[in-house]
PDB file of C-alpha atoms and ligand atoms in Angstrom:
ATOM      1  CA  UNK A 225       0.787   1.385 -26.661  1.00 98.00           C
ATOM      2  CA  UNK A 226       4.558   2.087 -26.834  1.00 98.00           C
ATOM      3  CA  UNK A 227       6.994  -0.832 -26.088  1.00 98.00           C
ATOM      4  CA  UNK A 228      10.239   0.662 -24.611  1.00 99.00           C
ATOM      5  CA  UNK A 229      13.397  -1.343 -23.761  1.00 98.00           C
ATOM      6  CA  UNK A 230      15.655   0.785 -22.436  1.00 98.00           C
ATOM      7  CA  UNK A 231      15.978   2.690 -19.211  1.00 98.00           C
ATOM      8  CA  UNK A 232      16.901   5.823 -20.618  1.00 98.00           C
ATOM      9  CA  UNK A 233      13.638   5.710 -23.046  1.00 98.00           C
ATOM     10  CA  UNK A 234      11.569   4.736 -19.987  1.00 98.00           C
ATOM     11  CA  UNK A 235      12.643   7.703 -17.695  1.00 98.00           C
ATOM     12  CA  UNK A 236      12.154  10.220 -20.650  1.00 98.00           C
ATOM     13  CA  UNK A 237       8.732   8.925 -21.199  1.00 98.00           C
ATOM     14  CA  UNK A 238       7.725   9.267 -17.494  1.00 98.00           C
ATOM     15  CA  UNK A 239       9.654  12.771 -17.174  1.00 98.00           C
ATOM     16  CA  UNK A 240       7.425  13.954 -19.730  1.00 97.00           C
ATOM     17  CA  UNK A 241       4.236  12.770 -18.306  1.00 98.00           C
ATOM     18  CA  UNK A 242       5.276  14.209 -14.829  1.00 97.00           C
ATOM     19  CA  UNK A 243       6.341  17.348 -16.264  1.00 97.00           C
ATOM     20  CA  UNK A 244       2.518  17.731 -17.794  1.00 98.00           C
ATOM     21  CA  UNK A 245       0.943  16.733 -14.426  1.00 98.00           C
ATOM     22  CA  UNK A 246      -0.051  13.167 -14.867  1.00 98.00           C
ATOM     23  CA  UNK A 247       0.201  10.662 -12.512  1.00 98.00           C
ATOM     24  CA  UNK A 248       1.928   7.400 -13.234  1.00 98.00           C
ATOM     25  CA  UNK A 249       0.705   3.819 -12.268  1.00 99.00           C
ATOM     26  CA  UNK A 250       3.312   0.580 -12.614  1.00 99.00           C
ATOM     27  CA  UNK A 251       2.291  -3.009 -12.830  1.00 99.00           C
ATOM     28  CA  UNK A 252       5.243  -4.918 -12.376  1.00 99.00           C
ATOM     29  CA  UNK A 253       4.826  -8.743 -14.126  1.00 98.00           C
ATOM     30  CA  UNK A 254       7.022 -11.393 -15.592  1.00 98.00           C
ATOM     31  CA  UNK A 255       4.439 -11.910 -18.549  1.00 98.00           C
ATOM     32  CA  UNK A 256       2.228 -14.697 -19.814  1.00 97.00           C
ATOM     33  CA  UNK A 257      -0.636 -12.530 -18.910  1.00 98.00           C
ATOM     34  CA  UNK A 258      -4.163 -14.120 -17.689  1.00 98.00           C
ATOM     35  CA  UNK A 259      -6.964 -12.218 -16.038  1.00 98.00           C
ATOM     36  CA  UNK A 260      -5.128 -11.728 -12.739  1.00 98.00           C
ATOM     37  CA  UNK A 261      -2.404  -9.563 -14.659  1.00 98.00           C
ATOM     38  CA  UNK A 262      -5.407  -7.604 -16.718  1.00 98.00           C
ATOM     39  CA  UNK A 263      -7.440  -6.830 -13.132  1.00 98.00           C
ATOM     40  CA  UNK A 264      -3.966  -5.212 -11.859  1.00 98.00           C
ATOM     41  CA  UNK A 265      -4.194  -3.270 -15.221  1.00 99.00           C
ATOM     42  CA  UNK A 266      -7.586  -2.216 -15.240  1.00 99.00           C
ATOM     43  CA  UNK A 267      -6.940  -0.925 -11.359  1.00 99.00           C
ATOM     44  CA  UNK A 268      -4.104   1.095 -12.621  1.00 99.00           C
ATOM     45  CA  UNK A 269      -6.035   2.232 -15.471  1.00 98.00           C
ATOM     46  CA  UNK A 270      -8.842   3.713 -13.353  1.00 98.00           C
ATOM     47  CA  UNK A 271      -6.587   5.432 -11.150  1.00 98.00           C
ATOM     48  CA  UNK A 272      -3.686   6.791 -12.993  1.00 98.00           C
ATOM     49  CA  UNK A 273      -3.041   9.060 -16.474  1.00 98.00           C
ATOM     50  CA  UNK A 274      -0.134   6.931 -17.373  1.00 98.00           C
ATOM     51  CA  UNK A 275      -0.203   3.611 -17.239  1.00 99.00           C
ATOM     52  CA  UNK A 276       3.363   1.422 -17.332  1.00 99.00           C
ATOM     53  CA  UNK A 277       3.348  -2.287 -17.150  1.00 99.00           C
ATOM     54  CA  UNK A 278       6.981  -3.947 -16.915  1.00 99.00           C
ATOM     55  CA  UNK A 279       7.507  -7.217 -18.400  1.00 98.00           C
ATOM     56  CA  UNK A 280      10.590  -8.924 -17.271  1.00 98.00           C
ATOM     57  CA  UNK A 281      11.174 -12.511 -16.113  1.00 98.00           C
ATOM     58  CA  UNK A 282      13.617 -11.455 -13.659  1.00 98.00           C
ATOM     59  CA  UNK A 283      16.269 -14.336 -13.314  1.00 97.00           C
ATOM     60  CA  UNK A 284      17.431 -13.574  -9.919  1.00 97.00           C
ATOM     61  CA  UNK A 285      14.334 -14.515  -8.184  1.00 96.00           C
ATOM     62  CA  UNK A 286      14.658 -18.102  -9.935  1.00 97.00           C
ATOM     63  CA  UNK A 287      16.885 -20.741  -8.111  1.00 95.00           C
ATOM     64  CA  UNK A 288      19.208 -22.837 -10.082  1.00 94.00           C
ATOM     65  CA  UNK A 289      16.641 -25.849 -10.207  1.00 92.00           C
ATOM     66  CA  UNK A 290      13.546 -23.694 -10.895  1.00 96.00           C
ATOM     67  CA  UNK A 291      11.970 -22.901 -14.129  1.00 95.00           C
ATOM     68  CA  UNK A 292      13.417 -20.101 -15.412  1.00 97.00           C
ATOM     69  CA  UNK A 293      14.524 -21.334 -18.878  1.00 95.00           C
ATOM     70  CA  UNK A 294      10.911 -22.998 -19.067  1.00 94.00           C
ATOM     71  CA  UNK A 295       8.688 -19.775 -17.711  1.00 96.00           C
ATOM     72  CA  UNK A 296       6.434 -19.120 -20.581  1.00 95.00           C
ATOM     73  CA  UNK A 297       6.906 -16.488 -22.585  1.00 96.00           C
ATOM     74  CA  UNK A 298       5.243 -14.873 -25.657  1.00 97.00           C
ATOM     75  CA  UNK A 299       5.689 -10.864 -25.934  1.00 98.00           C
ATOM     76  CA  UNK A 300       3.539 -10.608 -29.115  1.00 98.00           C
ATOM     77  CA  UNK A 301       0.408 -12.035 -27.278  1.00 98.00           C
ATOM     78  CA  UNK A 302       1.006 -10.095 -23.678  1.00 98.00           C
ATOM     79  CA  UNK A 303       1.545  -6.727 -25.698  1.00 98.00           C
ATOM     80  CA  UNK A 304      -1.604  -7.304 -27.555  1.00 98.00           C
ATOM     81  CA  UNK A 305      -3.967  -7.776 -24.240  1.00 98.00           C
ATOM     82  CA  UNK A 306      -2.023  -4.876 -22.500  1.00 99.00           C
ATOM     83  CA  UNK A 307      -3.136  -2.603 -25.259  1.00 98.00           C
ATOM     84  CA  UNK A 308      -6.432  -3.856 -25.000  1.00 98.00           C
ATOM     85  CA  UNK A 309      -6.465  -2.461 -21.324  1.00 98.00           C
ATOM     86  CA  UNK A 310      -5.572   0.663 -22.347  1.00 98.00           C
ATOM     87  CA  UNK A 311      -1.987   0.518 -21.114  1.00 99.00           C
ATOM     88  CA  UNK A 312       0.094   3.214 -22.388  1.00 98.00           C
ATOM     89  CA  UNK A 313       3.628   1.683 -22.114  1.00 99.00           C
ATOM     90  CA  UNK A 314       4.989  -1.813 -22.094  1.00 99.00           C
ATOM     91  CA  UNK A 315       8.522  -1.621 -20.313  1.00 99.00           C
ATOM     92  CA  UNK A 316      10.283  -5.105 -21.589  1.00 98.00           C
ATOM     93  CA  UNK A 317      13.706  -4.502 -21.085  1.00 98.00           C
ATOM     94  CA  UNK A 318      16.602  -7.313 -21.520  1.00 98.00           C
ATOM     95  CA  UNK A 319      18.254  -8.907 -18.619  1.00 98.00           C
ATOM     96  CA  UNK A 320      21.491  -7.114 -19.281  1.00 98.00           C
ATOM     97  CA  UNK A 321      19.732  -3.752 -19.221  1.00 98.00           C
ATOM     98  CA  UNK A 322      18.511  -4.364 -15.843  1.00 98.00           C
ATOM     99  CA  UNK A 323      21.641  -6.123 -14.736  1.00 98.00           C
ATOM    100  CA  UNK A 324      24.508  -4.957 -16.552  1.00 98.00           C
ATOM    101  CA  UNK A 325      28.102  -6.275 -15.956  1.00 98.00           C
ATOM    102  CA  UNK A 326      29.299  -5.289 -12.514  1.00 98.00           C
ATOM    103  CA  UNK A 327      25.709  -5.127 -10.829  1.00 98.00           C
ATOM    104  CA  UNK A 328      26.554  -5.665  -7.389  1.00 98.00           C
ATOM    105  CA  UNK A 329      23.685  -4.218  -5.418  1.00 98.00           C
ATOM    106  CA  UNK A 330      20.991  -6.575  -3.608  1.00 98.00           C
ATOM    107  CA  UNK A 331      17.753  -5.628  -1.366  1.00 98.00           C
ATOM    108  CA  UNK A 332      17.428  -7.928   1.479  1.00 98.00           C
ATOM    109  CA  UNK A 333      14.502  -7.803   3.750  1.00 98.00           C
ATOM    110  CA  UNK A 334      15.029  -9.784   6.932  1.00 98.00           C
ATOM    111  CA  UNK A 335      12.151 -11.694   9.267  1.00 97.00           C
ATOM    112  CA  UNK A 336       9.398 -11.885   6.796  1.00 98.00           C
ATOM    113  CA  UNK A 337      11.415 -13.385   3.819  1.00 98.00           C
ATOM    114  CA  UNK A 338      12.546 -16.227   6.176  1.00 98.00           C
ATOM    115  CA  UNK A 339       9.141 -18.290   6.173  1.00 98.00           C
ATOM    116  CA  UNK A 340       7.050 -19.702   3.858  1.00 98.00           C
ATOM    117  CA  UNK A 341       8.247 -19.045   0.112  1.00 98.00           C
ATOM    118  CA  UNK A 342      11.381 -17.581   1.546  1.00 98.00           C
ATOM    119  CA  UNK A 343      11.701 -20.867   3.719  1.00 98.00           C
ATOM    120  CA  UNK A 344      10.720 -23.245   0.869  1.00 97.00           C
ATOM    121  CA  UNK A 345      12.427 -21.440  -2.239  1.00 96.00           C
ATOM    122  CA  UNK A 346      15.578 -19.893  -0.546  1.00 95.00           C
ATOM    123  CA  UNK A 347      16.156 -16.465   0.748  1.00 91.00           C
ATOM    124  CA  UNK A 348      17.527 -15.605  -2.720  1.00 96.00           C
ATOM    125  CA  UNK A 349      14.103 -15.626  -4.085  1.00 98.00           C
ATOM    126  CA  UNK A 350      12.891 -12.551  -2.009  1.00 98.00           C
ATOM    127  CA  UNK A 351      16.295 -11.007  -2.495  1.00 98.00           C
ATOM    128  CA  UNK A 352      15.799 -10.989  -6.067  1.00 98.00           C
ATOM    129  CA  UNK A 353      12.128  -9.631  -5.837  1.00 98.00           C
ATOM    130  CA  UNK A 354      13.101  -6.884  -3.503  1.00 98.00           C
ATOM    131  CA  UNK A 355      15.909  -5.611  -5.693  1.00 98.00           C
ATOM    132  CA  UNK A 356      14.046  -5.803  -9.300  1.00 98.00           C
ATOM    133  CA  UNK A 357      10.848  -3.961  -7.467  1.00 99.00           C
ATOM    134  CA  UNK A 358      13.152  -1.214  -6.059  1.00 98.00           C
ATOM    135  CA  UNK A 359      14.915  -0.764  -9.404  1.00 98.00           C
ATOM    136  CA  UNK A 360      11.582  -0.652 -11.224  1.00 99.00           C
ATOM    137  CA  UNK A 361      10.372   2.006  -8.814  1.00 98.00           C
ATOM    138  CA  UNK A 362      13.626   4.027  -9.448  1.00 98.00           C
ATOM    139  CA  UNK A 363      13.390   3.758 -13.332  1.00 98.00           C
ATOM    140  CA  UNK A 364       9.445   4.435 -13.532  1.00 98.00           C
ATOM    141  CA  UNK A 365       9.317   6.311 -10.192  1.00 98.00           C
ATOM    142  CA  UNK A 366       5.313   5.369 -10.025  1.00 98.00           C
ATOM    143  CA  UNK A 367       2.621   7.279  -7.724  1.00 98.00           C
ATOM    144  CA  UNK A 368       1.254   3.701  -7.495  1.00 98.00           C
ATOM    145  CA  UNK A 369       2.269   0.254  -7.933  1.00 99.00           C
ATOM    146  CA  UNK A 370      -0.493  -2.498  -8.299  1.00 99.00           C
ATOM    147  CA  UNK A 371       0.521  -6.075  -6.870  1.00 99.00           C
ATOM    148  CA  UNK A 372      -1.517  -9.120  -6.557  1.00 98.00           C
ATOM    149  CA  UNK A 373      -2.888 -10.559  -3.400  1.00 98.00           C
ATOM    150  CA  UNK A 374      -2.016 -14.163  -4.672  1.00 98.00           C
ATOM    151  CA  UNK A 375       1.837 -13.548  -3.631  1.00 98.00           C
ATOM    152  CA  UNK A 376       0.939 -12.170  -0.478  1.00 98.00           C
ATOM    153  CA  UNK A 377       4.288 -12.710   1.254  1.00 98.00           C
ATOM    154  CA  UNK A 378       5.619 -10.449  -1.857  1.00 98.00           C
ATOM    155  CA  UNK A 379       3.307  -7.544  -1.213  1.00 98.00           C
ATOM    156  CA  UNK A 380       4.763  -7.544   2.173  1.00 98.00           C
ATOM    157  CA  UNK A 381       8.077  -7.522   1.562  1.00 98.00           C
ATOM    158  CA  UNK A 382       7.455  -4.829  -0.813  1.00 98.00           C
ATOM    159  CA  UNK A 383       5.623  -2.764   1.566  1.00 98.00           C
ATOM    160  CA  UNK A 384       8.274  -3.376   3.940  1.00 98.00           C
ATOM    161  CA  UNK A 385      11.075  -2.025   1.483  1.00 98.00           C
ATOM    162  CA  UNK A 386       9.035   1.298   0.786  1.00 98.00           C
ATOM    163  CA  UNK A 387       8.574   1.617   4.222  1.00 98.00           C
ATOM    164  CA  UNK A 388      12.072   1.418   5.222  1.00 98.00           C
ATOM    165  CA  UNK A 389      13.581   3.022   2.331  1.00 98.00           C
ATOM    166  CA  UNK A 390      11.285   5.733   2.541  1.00 98.00           C
ATOM    167  CA  UNK A 391      10.348   5.164  -1.368  1.00 98.00           C
ATOM    168  CA  UNK A 392       7.446   7.423  -2.522  1.00 98.00           C
ATOM    169  CA  UNK A 393       5.117   5.147  -3.819  1.00 98.00           C
ATOM    170  CA  UNK A 394       1.429   3.835  -2.935  1.00 98.00           C
ATOM    171  CA  UNK A 395       1.413  -0.122  -2.677  1.00 98.00           C
ATOM    172  CA  UNK A 396      -2.085  -1.050  -4.037  1.00 98.00           C
ATOM    173  CA  UNK A 397      -3.041  -4.598  -3.354  1.00 98.00           C
ATOM    174  CA  UNK A 398      -5.506  -6.500  -5.780  1.00 98.00           C
ATOM    175  CA  UNK A 399      -7.660  -9.440  -5.091  1.00 98.00           C
ATOM    176  CA  UNK A 400      -6.667 -13.078  -6.461  1.00 98.00           C
ATOM    177  CA  UNK A 401      -8.574 -13.842  -9.616  1.00 98.00           C
ATOM    178  CA  UNK A 402      -9.793 -17.456  -9.962  1.00 98.00           C
ATOM    179  CA  UNK A 403     -10.930 -19.796 -12.631  1.00 98.00           C
ATOM    180  CA  UNK A 404     -14.461 -20.947 -12.378  1.00 98.00           C
ATOM    181  CA  UNK A 405     -13.768 -23.622 -10.331  1.00 98.00           C
ATOM    182  CA  UNK A 406     -11.688 -21.823  -7.824  1.00 98.00           C
ATOM    183  CA  UNK A 407      -8.145 -22.370  -8.934  1.00 98.00           C
ATOM    184  CA  UNK A 408      -6.180 -19.372  -8.381  1.00 98.00           C
ATOM    185  CA  UNK A 409      -4.836 -18.026 -11.939  1.00 98.00           C
ATOM    186  CA  UNK A 410      -1.076 -18.452 -12.570  1.00 98.00           C
ATOM    187  CA  UNK A 411       1.331 -18.365 -15.465  1.00 96.00           C
ATOM    188  CA  UNK A 412       2.353 -21.535 -14.129  1.00 96.00           C
ATOM    189  CA  UNK A 413      -0.995 -23.355 -14.956  1.00 97.00           C
ATOM    190  CA  UNK A 414       0.420 -23.711 -18.398  1.00 96.00           C
ATOM    191  CA  UNK A 415       2.215 -26.619 -16.883  1.00 97.00           C
ATOM    192  CA  UNK A 416      -0.655 -28.661 -15.407  1.00 98.00           C
ATOM    193  CA  UNK A 417      -1.816 -31.623 -17.560  1.00 97.00           C
ATOM    194  CA  UNK A 418      -5.296 -32.449 -17.210  1.00 97.00           C
ATOM    195  CA  UNK A 419      -5.227 -34.830 -14.820  1.00 98.00           C
ATOM    196  CA  UNK A 420      -2.913 -32.370 -12.741  1.00 98.00           C
ATOM    197  CA  UNK A 421      -5.423 -29.529 -13.418  1.00 98.00           C
ATOM    198  CA  UNK A 422      -8.330 -31.509 -11.764  1.00 98.00           C
ATOM    199  CA  UNK A 423      -6.139 -32.272  -8.857  1.00 98.00           C
ATOM    200  CA  UNK A 424      -4.862 -28.665  -8.523  1.00 98.00           C
ATOM    201  CA  UNK A 425      -8.687 -27.124  -7.555  1.00 98.00           C
ATOM    202  CA  UNK A 426      -7.790 -29.070  -3.653  1.00 98.00           C
ATOM    203  CA  UNK A 427      -5.732 -25.746  -2.915  1.00 98.00           C
ATOM    204  CA  UNK A 428      -8.460 -23.385  -3.282  1.00 98.00           C
ATOM    205  CA  UNK A 429     -10.917 -26.365  -2.170  1.00 98.00           C
ATOM    206  CA  UNK A 430      -9.208 -26.696   1.069  1.00 98.00           C
ATOM    207  CA  UNK A 431      -8.760 -22.838   1.612  1.00 98.00           C
ATOM    208  CA  UNK A 432     -12.713 -22.372   1.125  1.00 98.00           C
ATOM    209  CA  UNK A 433     -13.441 -25.306   3.667  1.00 98.00           C
ATOM    210  CA  UNK A 434     -10.830 -23.541   6.189  1.00 98.00           C
ATOM    211  CA  UNK A 435     -12.331 -20.206   5.638  1.00 98.00           C
ATOM    212  CA  UNK A 436     -15.889 -21.468   6.405  1.00 97.00           C
ATOM    213  CA  UNK A 437     -14.892 -23.410   9.561  1.00 97.00           C
ATOM    214  CA  UNK A 438     -13.002 -19.893  10.672  1.00 97.00           C
ATOM    215  CA  UNK A 439     -16.616 -17.963   9.686  1.00 95.00           C
ATOM    216  CA  UNK A 440     -18.401 -20.886  11.914  1.00 94.00           C
ATOM    217  CA  UNK A 441     -15.926 -20.072  14.705  1.00 95.00           C
ATOM    218  CA  UNK A 442     -13.330 -22.322  14.858  1.00 96.00           C
ATOM    219  CA  UNK A 443     -10.001 -20.841  15.774  1.00 97.00           C
ATOM    220  CA  UNK A 444      -7.242 -23.270  16.172  1.00 98.00           C
ATOM    221  CA  UNK A 445      -4.473 -23.124  13.652  1.00 98.00           C
ATOM    222  CA  UNK A 446      -4.243 -26.880  13.236  1.00 98.00           C
ATOM    223  CA  UNK A 447      -8.129 -27.288  12.634  1.00 98.00           C
ATOM    224  CA  UNK A 448      -7.726 -24.797   9.764  1.00 98.00           C
ATOM    225  CA  UNK A 449      -4.504 -26.007   8.176  1.00 98.00           C
ATOM    226  CA  UNK A 450      -5.767 -29.723   9.002  1.00 98.00           C
ATOM    227  CA  UNK A 451      -8.813 -28.745   6.494  1.00 98.00           C
ATOM    228  CA  UNK A 452      -6.649 -27.769   3.868  1.00 98.00           C
ATOM    229  CA  UNK A 453      -4.171 -30.558   4.397  1.00 98.00           C
ATOM    230  CA  UNK A 454      -7.058 -33.154   4.283  1.00 98.00           C
ATOM    231  CA  UNK A 455      -8.410 -31.815   1.132  1.00 98.00           C
ATOM    232  CA  UNK A 456      -4.761 -31.837  -0.257  1.00 98.00           C
ATOM    233  CA  UNK A 457      -4.467 -35.683   0.549  1.00 98.00           C
ATOM    234  CA  UNK A 458      -7.824 -36.546  -1.061  1.00 98.00           C
ATOM    235  CA  UNK A 459      -6.083 -34.925  -4.260  1.00 98.00           C
ATOM    236  CA  UNK A 460      -2.893 -36.832  -3.420  1.00 98.00           C
ATOM    237  CA  UNK A 461      -1.073 -33.524  -3.031  1.00 98.00           C
ATOM    238  CA  UNK A 462       1.856 -33.619  -0.594  1.00 98.00           C
ATOM    239  CA  UNK A 463       1.962 -29.607   0.158  1.00 98.00           C
ATOM    240  CA  UNK A 464       5.389 -27.778   0.833  1.00 98.00           C
ATOM    241  CA  UNK A 465       3.676 -25.723   3.795  1.00 98.00           C
ATOM    242  CA  UNK A 466       0.084 -24.964   4.918  1.00 98.00           C
ATOM    243  CA  UNK A 467       0.356 -22.349   7.300  1.00 98.00           C
ATOM    244  CA  UNK A 468      -1.360 -19.853   9.410  1.00 98.00           C
ATOM    245  CA  UNK A 469       0.361 -16.504   9.980  1.00 98.00           C
ATOM    246  CA  UNK A 470       0.002 -13.044  11.051  1.00 98.00           C
ATOM    247  CA  UNK A 471      -0.905 -10.457   8.561  1.00 98.00           C
ATOM    248  CA  UNK A 472       1.411  -7.850  10.413  1.00 97.00           C
ATOM    249  CA  UNK A 473       4.830  -9.650  10.458  1.00 97.00           C
ATOM    250  CA  UNK A 474       4.275 -13.467   9.369  1.00 98.00           C
ATOM    251  CA  UNK A 475       4.458 -14.697  12.971  1.00 98.00           C
ATOM    252  CA  UNK A 476       2.771 -18.146  13.431  1.00 98.00           C
ATOM    253  CA  UNK A 477      -0.713 -17.680  14.581  1.00 98.00           C
ATOM    254  CA  UNK A 478      -2.055 -20.547  16.841  1.00 98.00           C
ATOM    255  CA  UNK A 479      -5.299 -19.279  17.467  1.00 97.00           C
ATOM    256  CA  UNK A 480      -7.115 -17.084  15.307  1.00 97.00           C
ATOM    257  CA  UNK A 481      -8.056 -13.856  16.719  1.00 94.00           C
ATOM    258  CA  UNK A 482      -9.288 -11.368  14.136  1.00 95.00           C
ATOM    259  CA  UNK A 483      -7.798 -11.917  10.590  1.00 97.00           C
ATOM    260  CA  UNK A 484      -4.407 -14.095   9.602  1.00 98.00           C
ATOM    261  CA  UNK A 485      -3.215 -15.449   6.389  1.00 98.00           C
ATOM    262  CA  UNK A 486      -4.022 -18.952   5.627  1.00 98.00           C
ATOM    263  CA  UNK A 487      -1.203 -19.802   2.888  1.00 99.00           C
ATOM    264  CA  UNK A 488      -0.561 -23.029   1.081  1.00 99.00           C
ATOM    265  CA  UNK A 489       2.169 -24.367  -1.566  1.00 98.00           C
ATOM    266  CA  UNK A 490       2.391 -27.362  -3.405  1.00 98.00           C
ATOM    267  CA  UNK A 491       4.021 -28.965  -6.443  1.00 98.00           C
ATOM    268  CA  UNK A 492       1.017 -30.638  -8.359  1.00 98.00           C
ATOM    269  CA  UNK A 493       2.283 -32.374 -11.687  1.00 96.00           C
ATOM    270  CA  UNK A 494       4.708 -30.098 -13.223  1.00 93.00           C
ATOM    271  CA  UNK A 495       3.974 -26.950 -11.584  1.00 97.00           C
ATOM    272  CA  UNK A 496       4.392 -25.147  -7.999  1.00 97.00           C
ATOM    273  CA  UNK A 497       1.259 -23.753  -6.836  1.00 98.00           C
ATOM    274  CA  UNK A 498       0.522 -21.101  -4.131  1.00 98.00           C
ATOM    275  CA  UNK A 499      -2.633 -19.803  -2.796  1.00 98.00           C
ATOM    276  CA  UNK A 500      -4.059 -18.127   0.012  1.00 99.00           C
ATOM    277  CA  UNK A 501      -7.060 -16.701   1.808  1.00 98.00           C
ATOM    278  CA  UNK A 502      -7.413 -14.110   4.630  1.00 98.00           C
ATOM    279  CA  UNK A 503      -9.404 -16.009   7.092  1.00 98.00           C
ATOM    280  CA  UNK A 504     -11.640 -14.426   9.576  1.00 96.00           C
ATOM    281  CA  UNK A 505     -12.847 -15.081  12.961  1.00 91.00           C
ATOM    282  CA  UNK A 506     -15.868 -13.248  13.911  1.00 77.00           C
ATOM    283  CA  UNK A 507     -17.619 -14.958  16.527  1.00 68.00           C
ATOM    284  CA  UNK A 508     -17.690 -17.332  19.482  1.00 65.00           C
ATOM    285  CA  UNK A 509     -16.223 -20.785  18.790  1.00 53.00           C
ATOM    286  CA  UNK A 510     -19.064 -23.691  18.849  1.00 56.00           C
ATOM    287  CA  UNK A 511     -19.431 -25.569  22.179  1.00 61.00           C
ATOM    288  CA  UNK A 512     -17.261 -28.608  21.942  1.00 56.00           C
ATOM    289  CA  UNK A 513     -14.379 -27.402  19.808  1.00 53.00           C
ATOM    290  CA  UNK A 514     -11.204 -29.165  20.137  1.00 51.00           C
ATOM    291  CA  UNK A 515      -8.419 -27.306  20.373  1.00 48.00           C
TER     292      UNK A 515
HETATM  293  P1  AMP B 805       3.669 -12.408 -11.973  1.00 63.37           P
HETATM  294  O1  AMP B 805       3.587 -12.163 -13.674  1.00 63.37           O
HETATM  295  O2  AMP B 805       3.538 -14.022 -11.927  1.00 63.37           O
HETATM  296  O3  AMP B 805       4.879 -11.986 -11.459  1.00 63.37           O
HETATM  297  O4  AMP B 805       2.564 -11.648 -11.532  1.00 63.37           O
HETATM  298  C1  AMP B 805       2.584 -10.100 -11.786  1.00 63.37           C
HETATM  299  C2  AMP B 805       1.545  -9.635 -10.604  1.00 63.37           C
HETATM  300  O5  AMP B 805       0.222 -10.201 -10.917  1.00 63.37           O
HETATM  301  C3  AMP B 805       1.901 -10.043  -9.211  1.00 63.37           C
HETATM  302  O6  AMP B 805       1.718  -8.719  -8.486  1.00 63.37           O
HETATM  303  C4  AMP B 805       0.991 -11.181  -9.104  1.00 63.37           C
HETATM  304  O7  AMP B 805       0.640 -11.314  -7.517  1.00 63.37           O
HETATM  305  C5  AMP B 805      -0.242 -10.944  -9.722  1.00 63.37           C
HETATM  306  N1  AMP B 805      -0.967 -12.238 -10.158  1.00 63.37           N
HETATM  307  C6  AMP B 805      -0.671 -13.126 -10.285  1.00 63.37           C
HETATM  308  N2  AMP B 805      -1.720 -14.021 -10.394  1.00 63.37           N
HETATM  309  C7  AMP B 805      -2.754 -13.341 -10.053  1.00 63.37           C
HETATM  310  C8  AMP B 805      -4.092 -13.849  -9.880  1.00 63.37           C
HETATM  311  N3  AMP B 805      -4.597 -15.008  -9.809  1.00 63.37           N
HETATM  312  N4  AMP B 805      -4.876 -12.561  -9.189  1.00 63.37           N
HETATM  313  C9  AMP B 805      -4.533 -11.463  -8.964  1.00 63.37           C
HETATM  314  N5  AMP B 805      -3.221 -11.014  -8.987  1.00 63.37           N
HETATM  315  C10 AMP B 805      -2.073 -12.056  -9.840  1.00 63.37           C
END
């Protein structure tokens, strides 16, 4: 596996691969790899000739009061894990390589960025994500790019950019990888002390319970979000949001009909955690459901 740090080197490597007729898969990451990241690398490895993983803690998607400085970084460990997955290139540029002096462009997606994490963290967050992902697509020119469903809104934003700017890349969404007790894997889980780690499982437990209710025919958004809120309350967690939203445009869903995104965000101890399920209504509501 090669570790490349400059855009010039990255472009040259991809140009060579493309000239040889090889397909290119890209996995954008901020490092501190866990099984979630590795699952994306495996999917990319299975479907492409050249696999590129980018490792870049993108400063523009962090707010002034967020954890940019504290974000876990261990490039040597990450490189060993990526190499073990058969990754060909780890692209690990500096911030000044990506944002040289005079950098003045921002990609802003309207609408779907204004709710959930866009509302909770601020509009800058998805501007930062959309801009860096567009740059990575321009640098690597992948055939396929792999993202985790854990960041469901991020995938929708990236898909919107690809569609609106006619970028020639296929976006592949990969399932959420969880710890044995259900907690969604996240680089930020290292911020959880022992007690917070025990409480944090309430997010996935609440989502499990809401999914079970939906499968039993409960369609009302307040019933489903209420199940998550109750589970969080038991763990003494005050959510930033628990919302049922459309998978098309993230508009609010009051009554489940088919599939919708049930998304939660909460601070637990020192970590801000997010999780989601795609909940499905597949049958008639039971007699007596209150809506
Ligand atoms: P990050 O390094 O946190 O920016 O994440 C890089 C990519 O890994 C993003 O596409 C995330 O959605 C994805 N990812 C993070 N955690 C998980 C997880 N638990 N399961 C699947 N994908 C994940």
